Amino acid sequence: MDFLVLFLCYLALVLIGVVMICICSKTHHLKGLVRRGEQVISCIVPECLQRAMQRLLHYLFHSRNHTFIILHVVLQGMVYAEYTWEIFDYCQELEFSLDYLLLPYLLLIVNLVFFTLTCATNPGIITKANELFFLQVYEYDEVMFPKNVRCSSCDLRKPARSKHCSVCNWCVHRFDHHCVWVNNCIGAWNTRYFLIYLLTLTASAASMAIVSTAFLVHLVVVSELYQETYIDDLGRFQVMDTVFLIQYLFLTFPRIVFLLGFVMILSFLLGGYLCFVLYLAATNQTTNEWYRGDWAWCQRCPLVARSPSAEPQVYQNIHSHGLWSNLREIFLPANPHYEKKKKYE
Ligand SMILES: [Zn+2]
Ligand SMILES: [Zn+2]
């Protein structure tokens, strides 16, 4: 079996694993498996090491920290340095259009601006001062968001579509999720920046993949590699086929082919997530509502294990008022300062 088949098998296994985890995370089976795994680990690993691991995991995933921001900048810097070092110089020698080569850098600048805006913008934190305003923004559906509920941690009345973020320890209006990558909650006031951040990140990965592919194709055409022959295991002359060509390029330009593979996988993963986020935006749902709405559906599904006392719930999205209205709500969210200005006009 050659390396290309092995690599594709490995990639398929990783993708199947990710999909299986996503499906299983909605059921009790995975939680039971995780609990059993924890029991086995607690018997093997010494207690002090377990505590250190717990502290590290808590620091990384359950507290606001700068590790992910630094990791993000380092990773992005490494990919761009590799792109500049390997592709940019070669492509300039091959007389590629400069506008085309500079596109990933242009997208990087826009991406960093929106990354900073997503990190630094108030996601819609509910305080005593703005509590009354937020209570009037959305209707209560009485299934997912019942009226007259107080947050047990903030002791504030909970507006519809809000949620208490256990990481940041505050209630957020139109709470979507807590994103460790931007070290902030995604809520009413920064969902628009998060969307553009994700869009430019996907576009910059895709543009790098396109330029790298164009470079390799150009190289094959210029050097007429496809007309070459090679000797196979049985000593016969064979015309260069696609699989052999890819293996040849991998051995000649390992870093470029690896970079291309990485940005291609990244583009597909980010593109998939972007489609999901756009679907949520178009249907006026948050990730929190989608998950909880889906969970209500799961409870009705006979295939999913549930406790006998769990009553099936009927959840209906009452906030969707058409595509443009839903998008306007994200890009022009309700804001007390803006509302005040409108009153004075
Ligand atoms: Zn709260
Ligand atoms: Zn948060």
Coordinates of C-alpha atoms and ligand atoms in Angstrom, one line a residue:
M1 CA 0.0 0.0 0.0
D2 CA 1.6 3.4 -1.0
F3 CA 1.6 6.4 1.2
L4 CA -1.2 8.2 -0.6
V5 CA -3.7 5.4 0.1
L6 CA -2.5 5.2 3.7
F7 CA -2.9 9.0 4.1
L8 CA -6.4 8.9 2.7
C9 CA -7.3 6.0 5.0
Y10 CA -5.9 8.0 8.0
L11 CA -7.8 11.1 6.9
A12 CA -11.1 9.2 6.5
L13 CA -10.7 7.6 9.9
V14 CA -10.1 11.0 11.5
L15 CA -13.2 12.5 9.8
I16 CA -15.4 9.5 10.8
G17 CA -14.1 9.8 14.3
V18 CA -15.0 13.5 14.5
V19 CA -18.5 12.9 13.1
M20 CA -19.0 10.0 15.5
I21 CA -18.0 12.1 18.5
C22 CA -20.4 14.9 17.4
I23 CA -23.3 12.4 17.1
C24 CA -22.4 10.5 20.3
S25 CA -22.0 13.7 22.4
K26 CA -25.8 14.1 22.1
T27 CA -26.4 10.8 23.8
H28 CA -25.8 9.3 27.2
H29 CA -23.6 6.6 25.7
L30 CA -20.5 8.8 25.4
K31 CA -21.0 10.3 28.9
G32 CA -21.1 6.8 30.3
L33 CA -18.0 5.8 28.3
V34 CA -16.1 8.9 29.5
R35 CA -17.1 8.1 33.1
R36 CA -15.8 4.5 32.8
G37 CA -12.6 5.9 31.1
E38 CA -12.1 8.3 34.1
Q39 CA -12.6 5.4 36.5
V40 CA -9.9 3.3 34.8
I41 CA -7.5 6.3 34.6
S42 CA -8.0 7.2 38.3
C43 CA -6.9 3.6 39.2
I44 CA -3.7 3.9 37.1
V45 CA -2.6 7.6 37.3
P46 CA -1.3 8.9 40.7
E47 CA -3.6 11.4 42.5
C48 CA -1.2 14.3 42.4
L49 CA -0.8 14.0 38.6
Q50 CA -4.6 13.8 38.3
R51 CA -5.0 17.0 40.2
A52 CA -2.4 18.8 38.1
M53 CA -4.2 17.6 34.9
Q54 CA -7.5 18.8 36.3
R55 CA -6.0 22.2 37.1
L56 CA -4.5 22.4 33.6
L57 CA -7.7 21.5 31.9
H58 CA -9.7 23.9 34.0
Y59 CA -7.2 26.7 33.2
L60 CA -7.3 25.9 29.4
F61 CA -11.0 25.3 28.9
H62 CA -12.9 26.7 31.9
S63 CA -11.3 30.0 32.6
R64 CA -10.6 33.1 30.6
N65 CA -6.9 32.9 29.6
H66 CA -4.6 34.1 26.9
T67 CA -3.2 30.7 25.9
F68 CA -5.6 30.3 23.0
I69 CA -5.0 33.8 21.7
I70 CA -1.2 33.3 21.7
L71 CA -1.7 29.8 20.2
H72 CA -3.9 31.3 17.5
V73 CA -1.3 34.1 16.6
V74 CA 1.6 31.6 16.6
L75 CA -0.2 29.1 14.4
Q76 CA -1.4 31.7 12.0
G77 CA 2.2 33.3 11.9
M78 CA 3.7 29.9 11.2
V79 CA 1.4 29.1 8.3
Y80 CA 2.0 32.6 6.8
A81 CA 5.8 32.4 7.3
E82 CA 5.8 29.0 5.5
Y83 CA 3.6 30.4 2.7
T84 CA 5.9 33.5 2.3
W85 CA 9.1 31.4 2.5
E86 CA 8.1 28.6 0.2
I87 CA 5.4 29.8 -2.1
F88 CA 5.6 33.6 -2.4
D89 CA 9.3 33.6 -3.6
Y90 CA 8.9 30.7 -6.0
C91 CA 5.7 32.2 -7.5
Q92 CA 7.4 35.5 -8.0
E93 CA 10.1 33.7 -10.0
L94 CA 7.4 32.0 -12.0
E95 CA 5.8 35.5 -12.7
F96 CA 2.5 34.9 -10.9
S97 CA 0.3 38.0 -10.7
L98 CA 1.2 40.0 -7.5
D99 CA -2.5 40.8 -6.7
Y100 CA -3.2 37.1 -6.6
L101 CA -0.2 36.4 -4.3
L102 CA -1.1 39.2 -2.0
L103 CA -4.7 38.1 -1.5
P104 CA -3.9 35.9 1.6
Y105 CA -2.1 38.8 3.3
L106 CA -5.0 41.2 2.6
L107 CA -7.4 38.6 4.1
L108 CA -5.0 38.2 7.1
I109 CA -5.2 42.0 7.9
V110 CA -9.1 41.9 7.7
N111 CA -9.1 38.7 9.7
L112 CA -6.9 40.1 12.5
V113 CA -9.1 43.3 12.7
F114 CA -12.2 41.1 13.2
F115 CA -10.4 38.7 15.5
T116 CA -9.5 41.7 17.8
L117 CA -13.1 43.1 17.5
T118 CA -14.6 39.7 18.5
C119 CA -12.2 39.4 21.5
A120 CA -12.5 42.9 22.7
T121 CA -16.2 43.7 22.1
N122 CA -18.7 43.4 25.0
P123 CA -20.8 40.4 23.9
G124 CA -24.0 41.8 25.6
I125 CA -23.3 41.4 29.3
I126 CA -26.4 41.9 31.3
T127 CA -26.0 44.3 34.2
K128 CA -28.4 46.0 36.6
A129 CA -28.2 49.1 34.4
N130 CA -29.3 47.4 31.1
E131 CA -31.4 44.5 32.6
L132 CA -34.7 46.4 31.9
F133 CA -33.8 47.1 28.3
F134 CA -32.8 43.5 27.5
L135 CA -36.0 42.2 29.1
Q136 CA -38.0 43.9 26.4
V137 CA -35.9 42.8 23.3
Y138 CA -37.3 39.3 22.8
E139 CA -40.5 37.4 23.5
Y140 CA -40.5 34.5 26.0
D141 CA -41.4 31.2 24.3
E142 CA -42.2 29.5 27.7
V143 CA -40.5 26.3 26.6
M144 CA -36.8 27.1 26.4
F145 CA -37.0 30.5 28.0
P146 CA -39.8 30.8 30.6
K147 CA -40.8 34.2 32.0
N148 CA -39.8 35.5 35.5
V149 CA -36.7 33.4 36.0
R150 CA -33.7 34.8 37.9
C151 CA -30.1 33.9 37.3
S152 CA -28.9 32.1 40.5
S153 CA -25.4 33.4 40.1
C154 CA -26.0 37.1 39.0
D155 CA -29.4 37.5 40.7
L156 CA -30.7 39.3 37.7
R157 CA -33.9 38.6 35.8
K158 CA -33.1 36.5 32.7
P159 CA -34.2 38.0 29.4
A160 CA -35.3 35.6 26.7
R161 CA -32.5 34.0 24.7
S162 CA -29.9 34.9 27.4
K163 CA -27.7 32.4 29.3
H164 CA -25.2 32.5 32.2
C165 CA -21.7 31.8 31.0
S166 CA -20.0 29.6 33.6
V167 CA -16.5 30.5 32.2
C168 CA -16.9 34.3 32.4
N169 CA -19.5 34.2 35.2
W170 CA -21.9 36.7 33.7
C171 CA -25.2 36.5 31.8
V172 CA -25.0 37.3 28.1
H173 CA -27.9 38.6 25.9
R174 CA -28.6 36.3 22.9
F175 CA -25.9 33.9 24.2
D176 CA -24.5 31.8 21.4
H177 CA -21.5 30.0 23.0
H178 CA -18.3 30.7 24.9
C179 CA -15.4 30.6 22.4
V180 CA -12.1 29.6 23.9
W181 CA -10.4 30.5 20.6
V182 CA -11.3 34.2 21.0
N183 CA -11.4 34.1 24.8
N184 CA -14.8 35.7 24.9
C185 CA -18.5 34.8 24.9
I186 CA -20.3 35.1 21.5
G187 CA -23.5 37.1 22.1
A188 CA -25.8 39.7 20.7
W189 CA -23.1 42.4 20.2
N190 CA -20.2 40.4 18.8
T191 CA -21.9 37.7 16.7
R192 CA -21.5 39.9 13.6
Y193 CA -17.7 40.3 14.2
F194 CA -17.4 36.5 14.8
L195 CA -19.2 35.7 11.5
I196 CA -16.8 38.0 9.5
Y197 CA -13.8 36.6 11.4
L198 CA -14.8 33.1 10.5
L199 CA -15.5 34.0 6.9
T200 CA -12.1 35.7 6.4
L201 CA -10.3 32.9 8.2
T202 CA -11.9 30.3 5.8
A203 CA -11.2 32.6 2.8
S204 CA -7.6 33.1 3.8
A205 CA -7.1 29.3 4.2
A206 CA -8.8 28.6 0.9
S207 CA -6.8 31.3 -0.9
M208 CA -3.6 29.8 0.3
A209 CA -4.7 26.4 -0.8
I210 CA -5.6 27.8 -4.3
V211 CA -2.3 29.6 -4.7
S212 CA -0.3 26.5 -3.5
T213 CA -2.2 24.3 -5.9
A214 CA -1.8 26.8 -8.8
F215 CA 2.0 26.8 -8.0
L216 CA 2.3 23.0 -8.1
V217 CA 0.2 22.7 -11.3
H218 CA 2.3 25.5 -13.0
L219 CA 5.4 23.6 -12.0
V220 CA 4.2 20.3 -13.4
V221 CA 3.2 22.1 -16.7
V222 CA 6.4 24.1 -17.1
S223 CA 8.7 21.1 -16.4
E224 CA 6.4 18.8 -18.4
L225 CA 6.5 16.2 -15.6
Y226 CA 3.4 14.5 -16.9
Q227 CA 5.3 13.4 -20.0
E228 CA 8.0 11.7 -17.9
T229 CA 8.2 7.9 -17.4
Y230 CA 9.3 5.8 -14.4
I231 CA 10.3 2.2 -13.8
D232 CA 7.7 0.2 -11.6
D233 CA 8.4 -2.7 -9.2
L234 CA 8.5 -5.2 -12.1
G235 CA 11.1 -3.2 -14.0
R236 CA 8.6 -1.9 -16.7
F237 CA 8.5 1.6 -18.0
Q238 CA 5.3 3.4 -17.0
V239 CA 3.9 6.8 -18.0
M240 CA 3.6 9.2 -15.1
D241 CA 0.1 8.9 -13.6
T242 CA -1.6 11.3 -11.0
V243 CA -0.9 9.1 -7.9
F244 CA 2.8 8.8 -8.9
L245 CA 3.0 12.6 -9.7
I246 CA 1.6 13.5 -6.2
Q247 CA 4.1 11.2 -4.5
Y248 CA 6.9 12.7 -6.6
L249 CA 5.8 16.2 -5.6
F250 CA 5.6 15.2 -2.0
L251 CA 9.1 13.9 -2.0
T252 CA 10.5 16.9 -3.9
F253 CA 8.5 19.6 -2.1
P254 CA 7.5 18.0 1.2
R255 CA 6.8 21.2 3.1
I256 CA 4.7 22.8 0.3
V257 CA 2.6 19.6 -0.1
F258 CA 2.2 19.3 3.7
L259 CA 1.2 23.0 3.8
L260 CA -1.3 22.4 1.0
G261 CA -2.8 19.4 2.8
F262 CA -3.0 21.3 6.0
V263 CA -4.8 24.4 4.5
M264 CA -7.1 22.1 2.5
I265 CA -8.2 20.2 5.5
L266 CA -8.5 23.5 7.4
S267 CA -10.6 25.0 4.6
F268 CA -13.0 22.1 4.6
L269 CA -13.4 22.1 8.4
L270 CA -13.8 25.9 8.7
G271 CA -16.1 25.9 5.6
G272 CA -18.3 23.2 7.3
Y273 CA -18.5 25.2 10.5
L274 CA -19.1 28.5 8.6
C275 CA -22.0 26.8 6.8
F276 CA -23.4 25.8 10.2
V277 CA -23.0 29.3 11.6
L278 CA -24.6 30.9 8.5
Y279 CA -27.5 28.4 8.8
L280 CA -28.0 29.5 12.4
A281 CA -27.8 33.2 11.3
A282 CA -30.3 32.7 8.5
T283 CA -32.8 30.9 10.7
N284 CA -32.2 33.2 13.7
Q285 CA -31.0 30.6 16.2
T286 CA -28.1 30.6 18.5
T287 CA -25.8 27.5 19.0
N288 CA -27.3 27.2 22.5
E289 CA -30.8 27.2 21.2
W290 CA -30.0 24.8 18.4
Y291 CA -28.4 22.4 20.8
R292 CA -31.2 22.6 23.3
G293 CA -33.9 22.4 20.6
D294 CA -32.1 19.4 19.1
W295 CA -31.9 17.9 22.6
A296 CA -35.7 18.3 22.9
W297 CA -36.0 16.4 19.6
C298 CA -33.5 13.8 20.9
Q299 CA -35.7 13.2 24.0
R300 CA -38.5 12.2 21.7
C301 CA -36.3 9.9 19.6
P302 CA -36.8 6.2 20.7
L303 CA -33.1 5.4 19.8
V304 CA -31.7 7.8 22.4
A305 CA -31.5 6.5 26.0
R306 CA -33.3 8.8 28.4
S307 CA -34.6 8.7 31.9
P308 CA -38.3 7.6 32.2
S309 CA -39.2 10.8 33.9
A310 CA -37.9 13.0 31.0
E311 CA -40.9 14.6 29.3
P312 CA -40.7 15.3 25.6
Q313 CA -40.7 19.1 25.0
V314 CA -42.1 20.9 21.9
Y315 CA -39.8 23.8 21.0
Q316 CA -40.6 26.2 18.1
N317 CA -38.4 29.0 16.9
I318 CA -40.5 32.1 17.3
H319 CA -37.7 34.6 16.5
S320 CA -37.3 33.9 12.8
H321 CA -38.9 36.6 10.7
G322 CA -37.3 36.0 7.3
L323 CA -33.7 35.9 6.0
W324 CA -33.1 39.7 5.7
S325 CA -34.8 40.5 9.0
N326 CA -32.7 37.8 10.7
L327 CA -29.4 39.0 9.2
R328 CA -30.3 42.6 10.1
E329 CA -30.8 41.5 13.7
I330 CA -27.2 40.1 13.8
F331 CA -25.6 43.1 12.0
L332 CA -27.7 45.8 13.8
P333 CA -28.3 44.3 17.2
A334 CA -30.6 46.0 19.8
N335 CA -28.4 48.4 21.8
P336 CA -29.6 50.8 24.6
H337 CA -27.4 53.6 23.4
Y338 CA -28.7 53.3 19.8
E339 CA -32.3 53.1 21.1
K340 CA -31.8 56.3 23.1
K341 CA -30.5 58.1 20.1
K342 CA -33.5 57.0 18.0
K343 CA -35.8 58.4 20.7
Y344 CA -34.2 61.9 20.6
E345 CA -34.3 62.1 16.8
Ligands
ZN1 ZN -26.0 35.0 35.3
ZN2 ZN -18.0 33.3 28.4

